[in-house]
PDB file of N, CA and C in Angstrom:
ATOM      1  N   MET K   1       0.755  -1.238  -0.166  1.00 52.00           N
ATOM      2  CA  MET K   1       0.010   0.091  -0.054  1.00 52.00           C
ATOM      3  C   MET K   1       0.952   1.338   0.130  1.00 52.00           C
ATOM      4  N   LYS K   2       1.830   1.017   0.549  1.00 53.00           N
ATOM      5  CA  LYS K   2       2.903   2.254   0.577  1.00 53.00           C
ATOM      6  C   LYS K   2       3.133   2.725  -0.939  1.00 53.00           C
ATOM      7  N   THR K   3       3.470   1.926  -1.850  1.00 50.00           N
ATOM      8  CA  THR K   3       3.916   2.197  -3.142  1.00 50.00           C
ATOM      9  C   THR K   3       2.754   3.090  -3.933  1.00 50.00           C
ATOM     10  N   PRO K   4       1.439   2.955  -3.885  1.00 52.00           N
ATOM     11  CA  PRO K   4       0.649   3.600  -4.594  1.00 52.00           C
ATOM     12  C   PRO K   4       0.395   5.059  -3.637  1.00 52.00           C
ATOM     13  N   LYS K   5       0.692   5.186  -2.408  1.00 51.00           N
ATOM     14  CA  LYS K   5       0.702   6.530  -1.602  1.00 51.00           C
ATOM     15  C   LYS K   5       1.865   7.509  -2.062  1.00 51.00           C
ATOM     16  N   LYS K   6       3.057   6.574  -2.573  1.00 48.00           N
ATOM     17  CA  LYS K   6       4.212   7.630  -2.857  1.00 48.00           C
ATOM     18  C   LYS K   6       3.670   7.762  -4.465  1.00 48.00           C
ATOM     19  N   LYS K   7       3.076   7.186  -5.155  1.00 50.00           N
ATOM     20  CA  LYS K   7       2.922   7.377  -6.404  1.00 50.00           C
ATOM     21  C   LYS K   7       1.929   8.751  -6.259  1.00 50.00           C
ATOM     22  N   ARG K   8       0.926   8.721  -5.702  1.00 51.00           N
ATOM     23  CA  ARG K   8       0.171   9.704  -5.566  1.00 51.00           C
ATOM     24  C   ARG K   8       0.820  10.947  -5.077  1.00 51.00           C
ATOM     25  N   LYS K   9       1.522  10.845  -3.996  1.00 55.00           N
ATOM     26  CA  LYS K   9       2.397  12.161  -3.238  1.00 55.00           C
ATOM     27  C   LYS K   9       3.466  12.784  -4.608  1.00 55.00           C
ATOM     28  N   SER K  10       3.794  11.828  -5.367  1.00 60.00           N
ATOM     29  CA  SER K  10       4.785  12.402  -6.546  1.00 60.00           C
ATOM     30  C   SER K  10       3.807  13.050  -7.285  1.00 60.00           C
ATOM     31  N   LEU K  11       2.570  12.503  -7.590  1.00 58.00           N
ATOM     32  CA  LEU K  11       1.704  13.048  -8.650  1.00 58.00           C
ATOM     33  C   LEU K  11       1.391  14.631  -8.349  1.00 58.00           C
ATOM     34  N   ILE K  12       0.842  14.783  -7.021  1.00 62.00           N
ATOM     35  CA  ILE K  12       0.520  15.654  -6.443  1.00 62.00           C
ATOM     36  C   ILE K  12       1.715  16.807  -6.331  1.00 62.00           C
ATOM     37  N   TRP K  13       3.075  16.480  -5.904  1.00 60.00           N
ATOM     38  CA  TRP K  13       4.137  17.238  -5.820  1.00 60.00           C
ATOM     39  C   TRP K  13       4.210  17.485  -7.389  1.00 60.00           C
ATOM     40  N   ARG K  14       4.364  16.960  -8.240  1.00 63.00           N
ATOM     41  CA  ARG K  14       4.295  17.388  -9.594  1.00 63.00           C
ATOM     42  C   ARG K  14       3.548  18.414 -10.049  1.00 63.00           C
ATOM     43  N   VAL K  15       1.999  18.143  -9.710  1.00 59.00           N
ATOM     44  CA  VAL K  15       1.047  19.117 -10.170  1.00 59.00           C
ATOM     45  C   VAL K  15       1.319  20.615  -9.274  1.00 59.00           C
ATOM     46  N   ILE K  16       1.679  20.424  -8.176  1.00 58.00           N
ATOM     47  CA  ILE K  16       2.118  21.723  -7.280  1.00 58.00           C
ATOM     48  C   ILE K  16       3.371  22.433  -7.894  1.00 58.00           C
ATOM     49  N   GLN K  17       4.321  21.784  -8.288  1.00 58.00           N
ATOM     50  CA  GLN K  17       5.726  22.438  -9.116  1.00 58.00           C
ATOM     51  C   GLN K  17       5.015  22.874 -10.492  1.00 58.00           C
ATOM     52  N   TRP K  18       4.266  22.248 -11.082  1.00 54.00           N
ATOM     53  CA  TRP K  18       3.827  22.831 -12.378  1.00 54.00           C
ATOM     54  C   TRP K  18       2.934  24.038 -12.213  1.00 54.00           C
ATOM     55  N   LEU K  19       2.062  23.899 -11.286  1.00 51.00           N
ATOM     56  CA  LEU K  19       1.307  25.416 -11.169  1.00 51.00           C
ATOM     57  C   LEU K  19       2.320  26.502 -10.624  1.00 51.00           C
ATOM     58  N   ASP K  20       3.182  26.416  -9.691  1.00 56.00           N
ATOM     59  CA  ASP K  20       4.428  27.236  -9.440  1.00 56.00           C
ATOM     60  C   ASP K  20       4.996  27.702 -10.633  1.00 56.00           C
ATOM     61  N   SER K  21       5.219  26.890 -11.501  1.00 55.00           N
ATOM     62  CA  SER K  21       6.234  27.441 -12.791  1.00 55.00           C
ATOM     63  C   SER K  21       5.271  28.215 -13.812  1.00 55.00           C
ATOM     64  N   ILE K  22       3.714  28.133 -13.576  1.00 52.00           N
ATOM     65  CA  ILE K  22       2.936  28.799 -14.469  1.00 52.00           C
ATOM     66  C   ILE K  22       2.985  30.573 -13.863  1.00 52.00           C
ATOM     67  N   HIS K  23       3.294  30.369 -12.625  1.00 55.00           N
ATOM     68  CA  HIS K  23       3.289  32.120 -12.093  1.00 55.00           C
ATOM     69  C   HIS K  23       4.621  32.565 -12.054  1.00 55.00           C
ATOM     70  N   ILE K  24       5.639  31.949 -12.307  1.00 52.00           N
ATOM     71  CA  ILE K  24       6.838  32.468 -11.857  1.00 52.00           C
ATOM     72  C   ILE K  24       7.047  33.706 -12.835  1.00 52.00           C
ATOM     73  N   GLY K  25       6.820  33.743 -14.420  1.00 58.00           N
ATOM     74  CA  GLY K  25       6.859  34.874 -14.979  1.00 58.00           C
ATOM     75  C   GLY K  25       6.322  35.766 -14.590  1.00 58.00           C
ATOM     76  N   VAL K  26       5.027  35.941 -14.319  1.00 64.00           N
ATOM     77  CA  VAL K  26       4.161  37.021 -14.068  1.00 64.00           C
ATOM     78  C   VAL K  26       4.630  37.243 -12.696  1.00 64.00           C
ATOM     79  N   GLY K  27       5.239  36.600 -11.619  1.00 74.00           N
ATOM     80  CA  GLY K  27       5.936  37.119 -10.349  1.00 74.00           C
ATOM     81  C   GLY K  27       6.821  37.910 -10.529  1.00 74.00           C
ATOM     82  N   LYS K  28       7.683  37.335 -11.375  1.00 79.00           N
ATOM     83  CA  LYS K  28       9.065  38.247 -11.535  1.00 79.00           C
ATOM     84  C   LYS K  28       8.727  39.498 -12.157  1.00 79.00           C
ATOM     85  N   GLU K  29       7.800  39.521 -13.120  1.00 79.00           N
ATOM     86  CA  GLU K  29       7.424  40.738 -14.017  1.00 79.00           C
ATOM     87  C   GLU K  29       6.589  41.530 -12.829  1.00 79.00           C
ATOM     88  N   ARG K  30       5.946  41.011 -12.006  1.00 78.00           N
ATOM     89  CA  ARG K  30       5.459  41.953 -11.130  1.00 78.00           C
ATOM     90  C   ARG K  30       6.244  42.438 -10.168  1.00 78.00           C
ATOM     91  N   ASP K  31       7.163  41.667  -9.624  1.00 82.00           N
ATOM     92  CA  ASP K  31       8.215  42.427  -8.878  1.00 82.00           C
ATOM     93  C   ASP K  31       9.073  43.679  -9.485  1.00 82.00           C
ATOM     94  N   PHE K  32       9.562  43.139 -10.695  1.00 85.00           N
ATOM     95  CA  PHE K  32      10.209  44.129 -11.454  1.00 85.00           C
ATOM     96  C   PHE K  32       9.398  45.388 -11.773  1.00 85.00           C
ATOM     97  N   PHE K  33       8.212  45.454 -11.926  1.00 85.00           N
ATOM     98  CA  PHE K  33       7.054  46.500 -12.150  1.00 85.00           C
ATOM     99  C   PHE K  33       7.024  47.243 -10.734  1.00 85.00           C
ATOM    100  N   ILE K  34       6.794  46.378  -9.795  1.00 84.00           N
ATOM    101  CA  ILE K  34       6.742  47.509  -8.380  1.00 84.00           C
ATOM    102  C   ILE K  34       8.079  48.022  -8.213  1.00 84.00           C
ATOM    103  N   GLU K  35       9.067  47.215  -8.252  1.00 89.00           N
ATOM    104  CA  GLU K  35      10.318  47.995  -7.849  1.00 89.00           C
ATOM    105  C   GLU K  35      10.642  49.065  -8.957  1.00 89.00           C
ATOM    106  N   ASN K  36      10.565  48.999 -10.275  1.00 91.00           N
ATOM    107  CA  ASN K  36      10.744  50.290 -11.077  1.00 91.00           C
ATOM    108  C   ASN K  36       9.484  51.189 -10.852  1.00 91.00           C
ATOM    109  N   LEU K  37       8.467  50.793 -10.600  1.00 89.00           N
ATOM    110  CA  LEU K  37       7.426  52.007 -10.321  1.00 89.00           C
ATOM    111  C   LEU K  37       7.632  52.878  -9.226  1.00 89.00           C
ATOM    112  N   SER K  38       8.232  51.907  -7.979  1.00 89.00           N
ATOM    113  CA  SER K  38       8.266  52.781  -6.774  1.00 89.00           C
ATOM    114  C   SER K  38       9.639  53.653  -7.117  1.00 89.00           C
ATOM    115  N   MET K  39      10.654  53.362  -7.792  1.00 92.00           N
ATOM    116  CA  MET K  39      11.842  54.148  -7.805  1.00 92.00           C
ATOM    117  C   MET K  39      11.364  55.491  -8.764  1.00 92.00           C
ATOM    118  N   LEU K  40      10.554  55.156  -9.916  1.00 93.00           N
ATOM    119  CA  LEU K  40      10.278  56.551 -10.546  1.00 93.00           C
ATOM    120  C   LEU K  40       9.409  57.301  -9.871  1.00 93.00           C
ATOM    121  N   VAL K  41       8.489  56.857  -9.065  1.00 90.00           N
ATOM    122  CA  VAL K  41       7.489  57.728  -8.081  1.00 90.00           C
ATOM    123  C   VAL K  41       8.392  58.498  -7.145  1.00 90.00           C
ATOM    124  N   ALA K  42       9.344  57.669  -6.578  1.00 92.00           N
ATOM    125  CA  ALA K  42      10.136  58.489  -5.555  1.00 92.00           C
ATOM    126  C   ALA K  42      11.035  59.359  -5.935  1.00 92.00           C
ATOM    127  N   SER K  43      11.138  59.111  -7.401  1.00 94.00           N
ATOM    128  CA  SER K  43      12.426  60.375  -7.837  1.00 94.00           C
ATOM    129  C   SER K  43      11.426  61.692  -8.247  1.00 94.00           C
ATOM    130  N   GLY K  44       9.964  61.539  -8.264  1.00 94.00           N
ATOM    131  CA  GLY K  44       9.297  62.684  -8.733  1.00 94.00           C
ATOM    132  C   GLY K  44       8.485  62.571  -9.776  1.00 94.00           C
ATOM    133  N   MET K  45       8.457  61.394 -10.386  1.00 94.00           N
ATOM    134  CA  MET K  45       7.705  61.066 -11.661  1.00 94.00           C
ATOM    135  C   MET K  45       6.149  61.220 -11.361  1.00 94.00           C
ATOM    136  N   PRO K  46       5.468  61.596 -12.180  1.00 93.00           N
ATOM    137  CA  PRO K  46       3.990  61.231 -11.770  1.00 93.00           C
ATOM    138  C   PRO K  46       3.692  59.963 -11.851  1.00 93.00           C
ATOM    139  N   ILE K  47       2.523  59.494 -11.199  1.00 90.00           N
ATOM    140  CA  ILE K  47       2.249  57.937 -11.313  1.00 90.00           C
ATOM    141  C   ILE K  47       1.972  57.508 -12.347  1.00 90.00           C
ATOM    142  N   LEU K  48       1.092  58.138 -13.438  1.00 93.00           N
ATOM    143  CA  LEU K  48       0.783  57.535 -14.315  1.00 93.00           C
ATOM    144  C   LEU K  48       2.019  57.666 -15.735  1.00 93.00           C
ATOM    145  N   SER K  49       2.672  58.494 -15.379  1.00 95.00           N
ATOM    146  CA  SER K  49       3.918  58.618 -16.288  1.00 95.00           C
ATOM    147  C   SER K  49       4.625  57.577 -16.140  1.00 95.00           C
ATOM    148  N   ALA K  50       4.922  57.075 -14.751  1.00 93.00           N
ATOM    149  CA  ALA K  50       5.816  56.211 -14.272  1.00 93.00           C
ATOM    150  C   ALA K  50       5.079  54.802 -14.753  1.00 93.00           C
ATOM    151  N   ILE K  51       3.732  54.862 -14.503  1.00 92.00           N
ATOM    152  CA  ILE K  51       3.070  53.513 -14.865  1.00 92.00           C
ATOM    153  C   ILE K  51       3.586  53.054 -16.323  1.00 92.00           C
ATOM    154  N   HIS K  52       3.334  54.138 -17.515  1.00 93.00           N
ATOM    155  CA  HIS K  52       3.703  54.066 -18.794  1.00 93.00           C
ATOM    156  C   HIS K  52       4.910  53.662 -19.139  1.00 93.00           C
ATOM    157  N   ALA K  53       5.648  54.358 -18.315  1.00 95.00           N
ATOM    158  CA  ALA K  53       7.188  54.011 -18.854  1.00 95.00           C
ATOM    159  C   ALA K  53       7.891  52.583 -18.364  1.00 95.00           C
ATOM    160  N   VAL K  54       7.360  52.243 -17.152  1.00 92.00           N
ATOM    161  CA  VAL K  54       7.558  50.687 -16.615  1.00 92.00           C
ATOM    162  C   VAL K  54       6.949  49.635 -17.583  1.00 92.00           C
ATOM    163  N   THR K  55       5.697  50.019 -18.037  1.00 91.00           N
ATOM    164  CA  THR K  55       5.123  49.195 -18.932  1.00 91.00           C
ATOM    165  C   THR K  55       5.623  48.655 -20.073  1.00 91.00           C
ATOM    166  N   GLU K  56       6.456  49.542 -20.836  1.00 91.00           N
ATOM    167  CA  GLU K  56       6.977  49.484 -22.005  1.00 91.00           C
ATOM    168  C   GLU K  56       7.950  48.313 -21.728  1.00 91.00           C
ATOM    169  N   ASP K  57       8.587  48.227 -20.322  1.00 88.00           N
ATOM    170  CA  ASP K  57       9.630  46.948 -20.544  1.00 88.00           C
ATOM    171  C   ASP K  57       9.076  45.656 -20.114  1.00 88.00           C
ATOM    172  N   VAL K  58       7.854  45.703 -19.753  1.00 86.00           N
ATOM    173  CA  VAL K  58       7.147  44.473 -19.247  1.00 86.00           C
ATOM    174  C   VAL K  58       6.842  43.545 -20.454  1.00 86.00           C
ATOM    175  N   ARG K  59       7.225  42.278 -20.194  1.00 86.00           N
ATOM    176  CA  ARG K  59       7.094  41.241 -21.545  1.00 86.00           C
ATOM    177  C   ARG K  59       5.996  40.621 -21.387  1.00 86.00           C
ATOM    178  N   SER K  60       5.517  40.021 -20.266  1.00 82.00           N
ATOM    179  CA  SER K  60       4.180  39.277 -19.980  1.00 82.00           C
ATOM    180  C   SER K  60       2.981  39.975 -20.496  1.00 82.00           C
ATOM    181  N   ARG K  61       2.206  39.258 -21.458  1.00 84.00           N
ATOM    182  CA  ARG K  61       0.788  39.965 -22.001  1.00 84.00           C
ATOM    183  C   ARG K  61      -0.154  40.040 -20.913  1.00 84.00           C
ATOM    184  N   ALA K  62      -0.214  38.853 -19.867  1.00 80.00           N
ATOM    185  CA  ALA K  62      -1.004  39.030 -18.885  1.00 80.00           C
ATOM    186  C   ALA K  62      -0.879  40.130 -18.003  1.00 80.00           C
ATOM    187  N   MET K  63       0.580  40.413 -17.594  1.00 81.00           N
ATOM    188  CA  MET K  63       0.852  41.546 -16.758  1.00 81.00           C
ATOM    189  C   MET K  63       0.526  42.604 -17.365  1.00 81.00           C
ATOM    190  N   LYS K  64       1.138  42.982 -18.905  1.00 86.00           N
ATOM    191  CA  LYS K  64       0.388  44.289 -19.537  1.00 86.00           C
ATOM    192  C   LYS K  64      -0.786  44.516 -19.559  1.00 86.00           C
ATOM    193  N   LYS K  65      -1.895  43.511 -19.409  1.00 85.00           N
ATOM    194  CA  LYS K  65      -3.438  43.660 -19.394  1.00 85.00           C
ATOM    195  C   LYS K  65      -3.745  44.092 -17.783  1.00 85.00           C
ATOM    196  N   ILE K  66      -3.041  43.446 -16.827  1.00 81.00           N
ATOM    197  CA  ILE K  66      -3.510  43.835 -15.445  1.00 81.00           C
ATOM    198  C   ILE K  66      -3.106  45.390 -15.435  1.00 81.00           C
ATOM    199  N   ILE K  67      -1.682  45.870 -15.786  1.00 85.00           N
ATOM    200  CA  ILE K  67      -1.487  46.999 -15.647  1.00 85.00           C
ATOM    201  C   ILE K  67      -2.051  48.011 -16.294  1.00 85.00           C
ATOM    202  N   ASP K  68      -2.784  47.591 -17.552  1.00 88.00           N
ATOM    203  CA  ASP K  68      -3.583  48.578 -18.243  1.00 88.00           C
ATOM    204  C   ASP K  68      -4.875  48.880 -17.805  1.00 88.00           C
ATOM    205  N   VAL K  69      -5.356  47.885 -16.953  1.00 87.00           N
ATOM    206  CA  VAL K  69      -6.627  47.865 -16.421  1.00 87.00           C
ATOM    207  C   VAL K  69      -6.556  49.137 -15.250  1.00 87.00           C
ATOM    208  N   PHE K  70      -5.482  48.695 -14.262  1.00 82.00           N
ATOM    209  CA  PHE K  70      -5.145  49.845 -13.074  1.00 82.00           C
ATOM    210  C   PHE K  70      -5.072  51.244 -13.667  1.00 82.00           C
ATOM    211  N   ALA K  71      -4.183  51.224 -14.782  1.00 90.00           N
ATOM    212  CA  ALA K  71      -3.818  52.432 -15.476  1.00 90.00           C
ATOM    213  C   ALA K  71      -5.066  53.413 -15.792  1.00 90.00           C
ATOM    214  N   GLN K  72      -6.120  52.558 -16.267  1.00 91.00           N
ATOM    215  CA  GLN K  72      -7.360  53.188 -16.765  1.00 91.00           C
ATOM    216  C   GLN K  72      -8.052  53.606 -15.805  1.00 91.00           C
ATOM    217  N   ASP K  73      -8.071  52.818 -14.599  1.00 89.00           N
ATOM    218  CA  ASP K  73      -8.767  53.104 -13.322  1.00 89.00           C
ATOM    219  C   ASP K  73      -8.171  54.462 -12.815  1.00 89.00           C
ATOM    220  N   ILE K  74      -6.918  54.698 -12.541  1.00 89.00           N
ATOM    221  CA  ILE K  74      -6.521  55.806 -12.431  1.00 89.00           C
ATOM    222  C   ILE K  74      -6.693  57.085 -13.195  1.00 89.00           C
ATOM    223  N   GLU K  75      -6.429  57.025 -14.725  1.00 93.00           N
ATOM    224  CA  GLU K  75      -6.962  57.999 -15.610  1.00 93.00           C
ATOM    225  C   GLU K  75      -8.593  58.177 -15.489  1.00 93.00           C
ATOM    226  N   SER K  76      -9.306  57.424 -14.957  1.00 93.00           N
ATOM    227  CA  SER K  76     -10.655  57.813 -15.048  1.00 93.00           C
ATOM    228  C   SER K  76     -11.081  58.564 -13.558  1.00 93.00           C
ATOM    229  N   GLY K  77      -9.847  58.514 -12.638  1.00 91.00           N
ATOM    230  CA  GLY K  77     -10.041  59.214 -11.499  1.00 91.00           C
ATOM    231  C   GLY K  77     -10.210  58.393 -10.374  1.00 91.00           C
ATOM    232  N   SER K  78     -10.267  57.089 -10.242  1.00 87.00           N
ATOM    233  CA  SER K  78     -10.140  56.238  -9.046  1.00 87.00           C
ATOM    234  C   SER K  78      -8.881  56.494  -8.279  1.00 87.00           C
ATOM    235  N   PRO K  79      -9.017  56.451  -7.058  1.00 86.00           N
ATOM    236  CA  PRO K  79      -8.030  56.664  -6.153  1.00 86.00           C
ATOM    237  C   PRO K  79      -6.833  55.386  -6.350  1.00 86.00           C
ATOM    238  N   LEU K  80      -5.602  55.681  -6.252  1.00 78.00           N
ATOM    239  CA  LEU K  80      -4.441  54.710  -6.339  1.00 78.00           C
ATOM    240  C   LEU K  80      -4.820  53.610  -5.679  1.00 78.00           C
ATOM    241  N   TRP K  81      -5.273  53.235  -4.364  1.00 78.00           N
ATOM    242  CA  TRP K  81      -5.431  52.278  -3.721  1.00 78.00           C
ATOM    243  C   TRP K  81      -6.457  51.416  -4.031  1.00 78.00           C
ATOM    244  N   LYS K  82      -7.520  52.057  -4.659  1.00 80.00           N
ATOM    245  CA  LYS K  82      -8.704  51.445  -5.288  1.00 80.00           C
ATOM    246  C   LYS K  82      -8.358  50.875  -6.502  1.00 80.00           C
ATOM    247  N   ALA K  83      -7.652  51.378  -7.605  1.00 77.00           N
ATOM    248  CA  ALA K  83      -7.059  50.938  -8.519  1.00 77.00           C
ATOM    249  C   ALA K  83      -6.074  49.648  -8.417  1.00 77.00           C
ATOM    250  N   PHE K  84      -5.526  49.540  -7.645  1.00 71.00           N
ATOM    251  CA  PHE K  84      -4.814  48.263  -7.037  1.00 71.00           C
ATOM    252  C   PHE K  84      -5.340  47.452  -6.278  1.00 71.00           C
ATOM    253  N   TYR K  85      -6.630  47.396  -5.983  1.00 70.00           N
ATOM    254  CA  TYR K  85      -7.305  46.698  -5.292  1.00 70.00           C
ATOM    255  C   TYR K  85      -7.948  45.550  -6.241  1.00 70.00           C
ATOM    256  N   ILE K  86      -7.621  44.584  -5.876  1.00 56.00           N
ATOM    257  CA  ILE K  86      -8.363  43.301  -7.055  1.00 56.00           C
ATOM    258  C   ILE K  86      -9.173  42.424  -6.292  1.00 56.00           C
TER     259      ILE K  86
END
């Protein structure tokens, strides 16, 4: 009975690893975006200009869509905290 349990555990482990690998790119892109956005805003650049500048270097389509949505929210007058709230 231990053999099926090991197989089941390894299958679960592989699924977890696969799920983690899907989000690695977006996670790194997110970290890159946040780091660079904070540097630009801290240097005095307006938030929308900083968002548009950093977005040019983002490679992930999914991340670009996310950024585009909250940039539109900010442009339409939503507070920053509300635009970032998911």
